[in-house]
Amino acid sequence: NGRTDALADEVGRQALRCIRCSACLNVCPVYERAGGHAYGSVYPGPIGAILTPQLRGTASEVDASLPYASSLCGACYDVCPVAIDIPEVLVHLREKVAEEGGKGHRLEKAAIKASTWVLDHPGVLGAGERIASATRKLHPRKLPGPGARQWTESRDLPDMPAEPFRDWWKKNRT
């Protein structure tokens, strides 16, 4: 079930020491906000973010994204009773995903490029914010696509504000 491969990985093998106490889950700021099972792993929390990609591999886009579901704050390592250095393993797994070319990263690169262009043009950004607020009743409650759909199956998207922050700020700043 993938444990032999995990054991062969000198950095990743420490995940096999986990006693499933959930201490890492209880202190993780990312999982406090997102929920432990939000990323399609049987193992919740930070331990799942390192154990699942090792056991199942990073062939799926969801499994390849798990090592990135962390702020690397180290709170999980501080509370782990068996001293699993989860941030170290996360960085190690991120390196592996990057070396493999990162599954589905062509779309991510396009999104980053488009976001960069929009953020470099404040007028376009402002217009987009106003359009998003004006059409907020039309926005779906669940996102399309395999990764986004899986994420929104377990939670609702937050409501879009009635007006963009920039417009609110212009009206309300003192």
PDB file of C-alpha atoms in Angstrom:
ATOM      1  CA  ASN A   1       0.000   0.000   0.000  1.00  0.00           C
ATOM      2  CA  GLY A   2       2.887   2.393  -0.621  1.00  0.00           C
ATOM      3  CA  ARG A   3       4.526   2.063   2.781  1.00  0.00           C
ATOM      4  CA  THR A   4       7.598   0.320   1.368  1.00  0.00           C
ATOM      5  CA  ASP A   5       8.235   3.296  -0.925  1.00  0.00           C
ATOM      6  CA  ALA A   6       7.665   5.694   1.981  1.00  0.00           C
ATOM      7  CA  LEU A   7      10.115   3.706   4.101  1.00  0.00           C
ATOM      8  CA  ALA A   8      12.731   3.933   1.344  1.00  0.00           C
ATOM      9  CA  ASP A   9      12.505   7.758   1.395  1.00  0.00           C
ATOM     10  CA  GLU A  10      14.994   8.896   4.060  1.00  0.00           C
ATOM     11  CA  VAL A  11      13.176  12.175   4.705  1.00  0.00           C
ATOM     12  CA  GLY A  12       9.604  10.972   4.232  1.00  0.00           C
ATOM     13  CA  ARG A  13       9.854   7.782   6.269  1.00  0.00           C
ATOM     14  CA  GLN A  14       9.340   9.662   9.513  1.00  0.00           C
ATOM     15  CA  ALA A  15       5.638  10.007   8.581  1.00  0.00           C
ATOM     16  CA  LEU A  16       5.266   6.281   9.245  1.00  0.00           C
ATOM     17  CA  ARG A  17       5.904   6.930  12.957  1.00  0.00           C
ATOM     18  CA  CYS A  18       2.548   8.716  13.242  1.00  0.00           C
ATOM     19  CA  ILE A  19       0.315   7.412  16.038  1.00  0.00           C
ATOM     20  CA  ARG A  20      -2.776   9.281  14.704  1.00  0.00           C
ATOM     21  CA  CYS A  21      -3.141  11.473  17.790  1.00  0.00           C
ATOM     22  CA  SER A  22      -4.384  14.491  15.751  1.00  0.00           C
ATOM     23  CA  ALA A  23      -2.186  16.951  17.651  1.00  0.00           C
ATOM     24  CA  CYS A  24      -0.946  18.380  14.332  1.00  0.00           C
ATOM     25  CA  LEU A  25      -4.509  18.744  13.082  1.00  0.00           C
ATOM     26  CA  ASN A  26      -5.550  20.631  16.205  1.00  0.00           C
ATOM     27  CA  VAL A  27      -2.835  23.302  15.949  1.00  0.00           C
ATOM     28  CA  CYS A  28      -2.584  23.781  12.181  1.00  0.00           C
ATOM     29  CA  PRO A  29      -3.923  27.191  11.083  1.00  0.00           C
ATOM     30  CA  VAL A  30      -4.572  25.929   7.539  1.00  0.00           C
ATOM     31  CA  TYR A  31      -6.558  22.888   8.609  1.00  0.00           C
ATOM     32  CA  GLU A  32      -8.355  24.855  11.314  1.00  0.00           C
ATOM     33  CA  ARG A  33      -9.777  26.976   8.505  1.00  0.00           C
ATOM     34  CA  ALA A  34     -10.134  24.400   5.716  1.00  0.00           C
ATOM     35  CA  GLY A  35     -11.015  21.226   7.592  1.00  0.00           C
ATOM     36  CA  GLY A  36      -9.030  18.031   7.767  1.00  0.00           C
ATOM     37  CA  HIS A  37     -10.764  16.048   5.040  1.00  0.00           C
ATOM     38  CA  ALA A  38     -11.009  18.917   2.550  1.00  0.00           C
ATOM     39  CA  TYR A  39      -8.237  17.622   0.325  1.00  0.00           C
ATOM     40  CA  GLY A  40      -9.408  14.129  -0.506  1.00  0.00           C
ATOM     41  CA  SER A  41      -7.135  12.330   1.926  1.00  0.00           C
ATOM     42  CA  VAL A  42      -8.213   9.536   4.265  1.00  0.00           C
ATOM     43  CA  TYR A  43      -5.676  10.918   6.726  1.00  0.00           C
ATOM     44  CA  PRO A  44      -6.756  14.364   7.949  1.00  0.00           C
ATOM     45  CA  GLY A  45      -4.580  17.343   8.699  1.00  0.00           C
ATOM     46  CA  PRO A  46      -0.895  17.952   8.161  1.00  0.00           C
ATOM     47  CA  ILE A  47       0.005  14.286   8.556  1.00  0.00           C
ATOM     48  CA  GLY A  48      -2.353  13.524   5.682  1.00  0.00           C
ATOM     49  CA  ALA A  49      -0.619  16.159   3.576  1.00  0.00           C
ATOM     50  CA  ILE A  50       2.626  14.205   3.864  1.00  0.00           C
ATOM     51  CA  LEU A  51       1.417  10.637   4.193  1.00  0.00           C
ATOM     52  CA  THR A  52      -1.121  10.530   1.348  1.00  0.00           C
ATOM     53  CA  PRO A  53       1.273  11.670  -1.429  1.00  0.00           C
ATOM     54  CA  GLN A  54       3.805   9.124  -0.214  1.00  0.00           C
ATOM     55  CA  LEU A  55       1.312   6.263  -0.146  1.00  0.00           C
ATOM     56  CA  ARG A  56      -0.660   7.092  -3.312  1.00  0.00           C
ATOM     57  CA  GLY A  57       1.980   9.033  -5.218  1.00  0.00           C
ATOM     58  CA  THR A  58       1.489  12.428  -6.809  1.00  0.00           C
ATOM     59  CA  ALA A  59      -0.107  11.285 -10.069  1.00  0.00           C
ATOM     60  CA  SER A  60      -3.407  13.019  -9.323  1.00  0.00           C
ATOM     61  CA  GLU A  61      -3.642  16.786  -9.198  1.00  0.00           C
ATOM     62  CA  VAL A  62      -5.186  16.609  -5.718  1.00  0.00           C
ATOM     63  CA  ASP A  63      -2.390  14.444  -4.285  1.00  0.00           C
ATOM     64  CA  ALA A  64       0.258  16.648  -5.918  1.00  0.00           C
ATOM     65  CA  SER A  65      -1.287  19.711  -4.268  1.00  0.00           C
ATOM     66  CA  LEU A  66      -1.345  18.296  -0.714  1.00  0.00           C
ATOM     67  CA  PRO A  67       2.262  19.270   0.150  1.00  0.00           C
ATOM     68  CA  TYR A  68       1.331  22.870  -0.688  1.00  0.00           C
ATOM     69  CA  ALA A  69      -1.589  22.937   1.787  1.00  0.00           C
ATOM     70  CA  SER A  70       0.550  24.365   4.565  1.00  0.00           C
ATOM     71  CA  SER A  71       2.010  27.647   5.752  1.00  0.00           C
ATOM     72  CA  LEU A  72       5.099  25.792   7.071  1.00  0.00           C
ATOM     73  CA  CYS A  73       4.677  27.560  10.433  1.00  0.00           C
ATOM     74  CA  GLY A  74       6.005  24.507  12.305  1.00  0.00           C
ATOM     75  CA  ALA A  75       3.250  24.310  14.938  1.00  0.00           C
ATOM     76  CA  CYS A  76       2.615  20.683  13.948  1.00  0.00           C
ATOM     77  CA  TYR A  77       6.251  19.752  14.586  1.00  0.00           C
ATOM     78  CA  ASP A  78       6.210  21.504  17.957  1.00  0.00           C
ATOM     79  CA  VAL A  79       3.271  19.416  19.231  1.00  0.00           C
ATOM     80  CA  CYS A  80       4.040  16.074  17.599  1.00  0.00           C
ATOM     81  CA  PRO A  81       4.627  13.500  20.367  1.00  0.00           C
ATOM     82  CA  VAL A  82       6.797  11.348  18.072  1.00  0.00           C
ATOM     83  CA  ALA A  83       8.767  14.322  16.652  1.00  0.00           C
ATOM     84  CA  ILE A  84       7.765  14.030  12.993  1.00  0.00           C
ATOM     85  CA  ASP A  85       9.210  17.096  11.276  1.00  0.00           C
ATOM     86  CA  ILE A  86       6.168  17.691   9.071  1.00  0.00           C
ATOM     87  CA  PRO A  87       7.443  21.001   7.597  1.00  0.00           C
ATOM     88  CA  GLU A  88      10.675  19.290   6.521  1.00  0.00           C
ATOM     89  CA  VAL A  89       8.743  16.477   4.829  1.00  0.00           C
ATOM     90  CA  LEU A  90       6.372  18.981   3.174  1.00  0.00           C
ATOM     91  CA  VAL A  91       9.299  20.878   1.654  1.00  0.00           C
ATOM     92  CA  HIS A  92      10.816  17.573   0.539  1.00  0.00           C
ATOM     93  CA  LEU A  93       7.547  16.540  -1.129  1.00  0.00           C
ATOM     94  CA  ARG A  94       7.163  19.961  -2.771  1.00  0.00           C
ATOM     95  CA  GLU A  95      10.600  19.454  -4.267  1.00  0.00           C
ATOM     96  CA  LYS A  96       9.548  16.030  -5.597  1.00  0.00           C
ATOM     97  CA  VAL A  97       6.362  17.453  -7.148  1.00  0.00           C
ATOM     98  CA  ALA A  98       8.367  20.248  -8.775  1.00  0.00           C
ATOM     99  CA  GLU A  99      10.912  17.770 -10.158  1.00  0.00           C
ATOM    100  CA  GLU A 100       8.095  15.685 -11.641  1.00  0.00           C
ATOM    101  CA  GLY A 101       6.895  18.773 -13.457  1.00  0.00           C
ATOM    102  CA  GLY A 102       3.917  19.361 -11.219  1.00  0.00           C
ATOM    103  CA  LYS A 103       0.704  17.778 -12.443  1.00  0.00           C
ATOM    104  CA  GLY A 104      -1.692  20.239 -14.048  1.00  0.00           C
ATOM    105  CA  HIS A 105       0.681  23.170 -13.714  1.00  0.00           C
ATOM    106  CA  ARG A 106       0.106  24.464 -17.258  1.00  0.00           C
ATOM    107  CA  LEU A 107      -3.268  25.819 -16.134  1.00  0.00           C
ATOM    108  CA  GLU A 108      -1.703  27.204 -12.956  1.00  0.00           C
ATOM    109  CA  LYS A 109       0.966  29.043 -14.959  1.00  0.00           C
ATOM    110  CA  ALA A 110      -1.702  30.545 -17.211  1.00  0.00           C
ATOM    111  CA  ALA A 111      -3.699  31.661 -14.162  1.00  0.00           C
ATOM    112  CA  ILE A 112      -0.607  33.257 -12.597  1.00  0.00           C
ATOM    113  CA  LYS A 113       0.221  35.055 -15.833  1.00  0.00           C
ATOM    114  CA  ALA A 114      -3.354  36.374 -16.151  1.00  0.00           C
ATOM    115  CA  SER A 115      -3.417  37.414 -12.486  1.00  0.00           C
ATOM    116  CA  THR A 116      -0.117  39.242 -12.876  1.00  0.00           C
ATOM    117  CA  TRP A 117      -1.474  41.174 -15.837  1.00  0.00           C
ATOM    118  CA  VAL A 118      -4.684  42.107 -13.985  1.00  0.00           C
ATOM    119  CA  LEU A 119      -2.790  43.189 -10.867  1.00  0.00           C
ATOM    120  CA  ASP A 120      -0.457  45.311 -13.012  1.00  0.00           C
ATOM    121  CA  HIS A 121      -3.498  47.189 -14.375  1.00  0.00           C
ATOM    122  CA  PRO A 122      -5.437  48.729 -11.436  1.00  0.00           C
ATOM    123  CA  GLY A 123      -8.257  49.967 -13.683  1.00  0.00           C
ATOM    124  CA  VAL A 124      -8.894  46.457 -14.974  1.00  0.00           C
ATOM    125  CA  LEU A 125      -8.762  45.086 -11.417  1.00  0.00           C
ATOM    126  CA  GLY A 126     -11.243  47.699 -10.183  1.00  0.00           C
ATOM    127  CA  ALA A 127     -13.600  47.022 -13.081  1.00  0.00           C
ATOM    128  CA  GLY A 128     -13.409  43.294 -12.401  1.00  0.00           C
ATOM    129  CA  GLU A 129     -14.183  43.849  -8.717  1.00  0.00           C
ATOM    130  CA  ARG A 130     -17.222  45.984  -9.571  1.00  0.00           C
ATOM    131  CA  ILE A 131     -18.480  43.431 -12.120  1.00  0.00           C
ATOM    132  CA  ALA A 132     -18.019  40.603  -9.602  1.00  0.00           C
ATOM    133  CA  SER A 133     -19.980  42.511  -6.947  1.00  0.00           C
ATOM    134  CA  ALA A 134     -22.740  43.495  -9.385  1.00  0.00           C
ATOM    135  CA  THR A 135     -23.200  39.895 -10.561  1.00  0.00           C
ATOM    136  CA  ARG A 136     -22.794  38.271  -7.146  1.00  0.00           C
ATOM    137  CA  LYS A 137     -26.269  36.688  -7.195  1.00  0.00           C
ATOM    138  CA  LEU A 138     -25.283  34.754 -10.352  1.00  0.00           C
ATOM    139  CA  HIS A 139     -22.147  33.171  -8.875  1.00  0.00           C
ATOM    140  CA  PRO A 140     -22.262  29.398  -8.315  1.00  0.00           C
ATOM    141  CA  ARG A 141     -22.195  27.992  -4.782  1.00  0.00           C
ATOM    142  CA  LYS A 142     -19.934  25.165  -5.959  1.00  0.00           C
ATOM    143  CA  LEU A 143     -16.902  25.505  -8.213  1.00  0.00           C
ATOM    144  CA  PRO A 144     -16.428  23.486 -11.413  1.00  0.00           C
ATOM    145  CA  GLY A 145     -13.390  21.337 -12.191  1.00  0.00           C
ATOM    146  CA  PRO A 146     -12.008  18.253 -10.429  1.00  0.00           C
ATOM    147  CA  GLY A 147      -9.927  19.930  -7.711  1.00  0.00           C
ATOM    148  CA  ALA A 148     -12.265  22.853  -7.074  1.00  0.00           C
ATOM    149  CA  ARG A 149     -15.375  20.668  -7.148  1.00  0.00           C
ATOM    150  CA  GLN A 150     -13.877  18.334  -4.543  1.00  0.00           C
ATOM    151  CA  TRP A 151     -12.998  21.302  -2.330  1.00  0.00           C
ATOM    152  CA  THR A 152     -16.467  22.859  -2.535  1.00  0.00           C
ATOM    153  CA  GLU A 153     -18.296  19.573  -1.944  1.00  0.00           C
ATOM    154  CA  SER A 154     -17.458  19.938   1.741  1.00  0.00           C
ATOM    155  CA  ARG A 155     -17.981  23.705   2.106  1.00  0.00           C
ATOM    156  CA  ASP A 156     -19.810  26.664   0.605  1.00  0.00           C
ATOM    157  CA  LEU A 157     -18.061  29.585  -1.018  1.00  0.00           C
ATOM    158  CA  PRO A 158     -18.251  32.813   0.979  1.00  0.00           C
ATOM    159  CA  ASP A 159     -20.742  35.403  -0.231  1.00  0.00           C
ATOM    160  CA  MET A 160     -19.392  38.112  -2.517  1.00  0.00           C
ATOM    161  CA  PRO A 161     -19.600  41.539  -0.841  1.00  0.00           C
ATOM    162  CA  ALA A 162     -22.208  43.979  -2.126  1.00  0.00           C
ATOM    163  CA  GLU A 163     -19.491  46.429  -3.127  1.00  0.00           C
ATOM    164  CA  PRO A 164     -15.742  46.178  -3.721  1.00  0.00           C
ATOM    165  CA  PHE A 165     -13.482  47.045  -0.806  1.00  0.00           C
ATOM    166  CA  ARG A 166     -11.917  49.942  -2.714  1.00  0.00           C
ATOM    167  CA  ASP A 167     -15.321  51.566  -3.229  1.00  0.00           C
ATOM    168  CA  TRP A 168     -16.271  50.980   0.428  1.00  0.00           C
ATOM    169  CA  TRP A 169     -12.946  52.480   1.535  1.00  0.00           C
ATOM    170  CA  LYS A 170     -13.462  55.630  -0.551  1.00  0.00           C
ATOM    171  CA  LYS A 171     -16.869  56.151   1.051  1.00  0.00           C
ATOM    172  CA  ASN A 172     -15.948  55.293   4.660  1.00  0.00           C
ATOM    173  CA  ARG A 173     -12.384  56.358   5.327  1.00  0.00           C
ATOM    174  CA  THR A 174     -11.970  59.263   7.675  1.00  0.00           C
TER     175      THR A 174
END
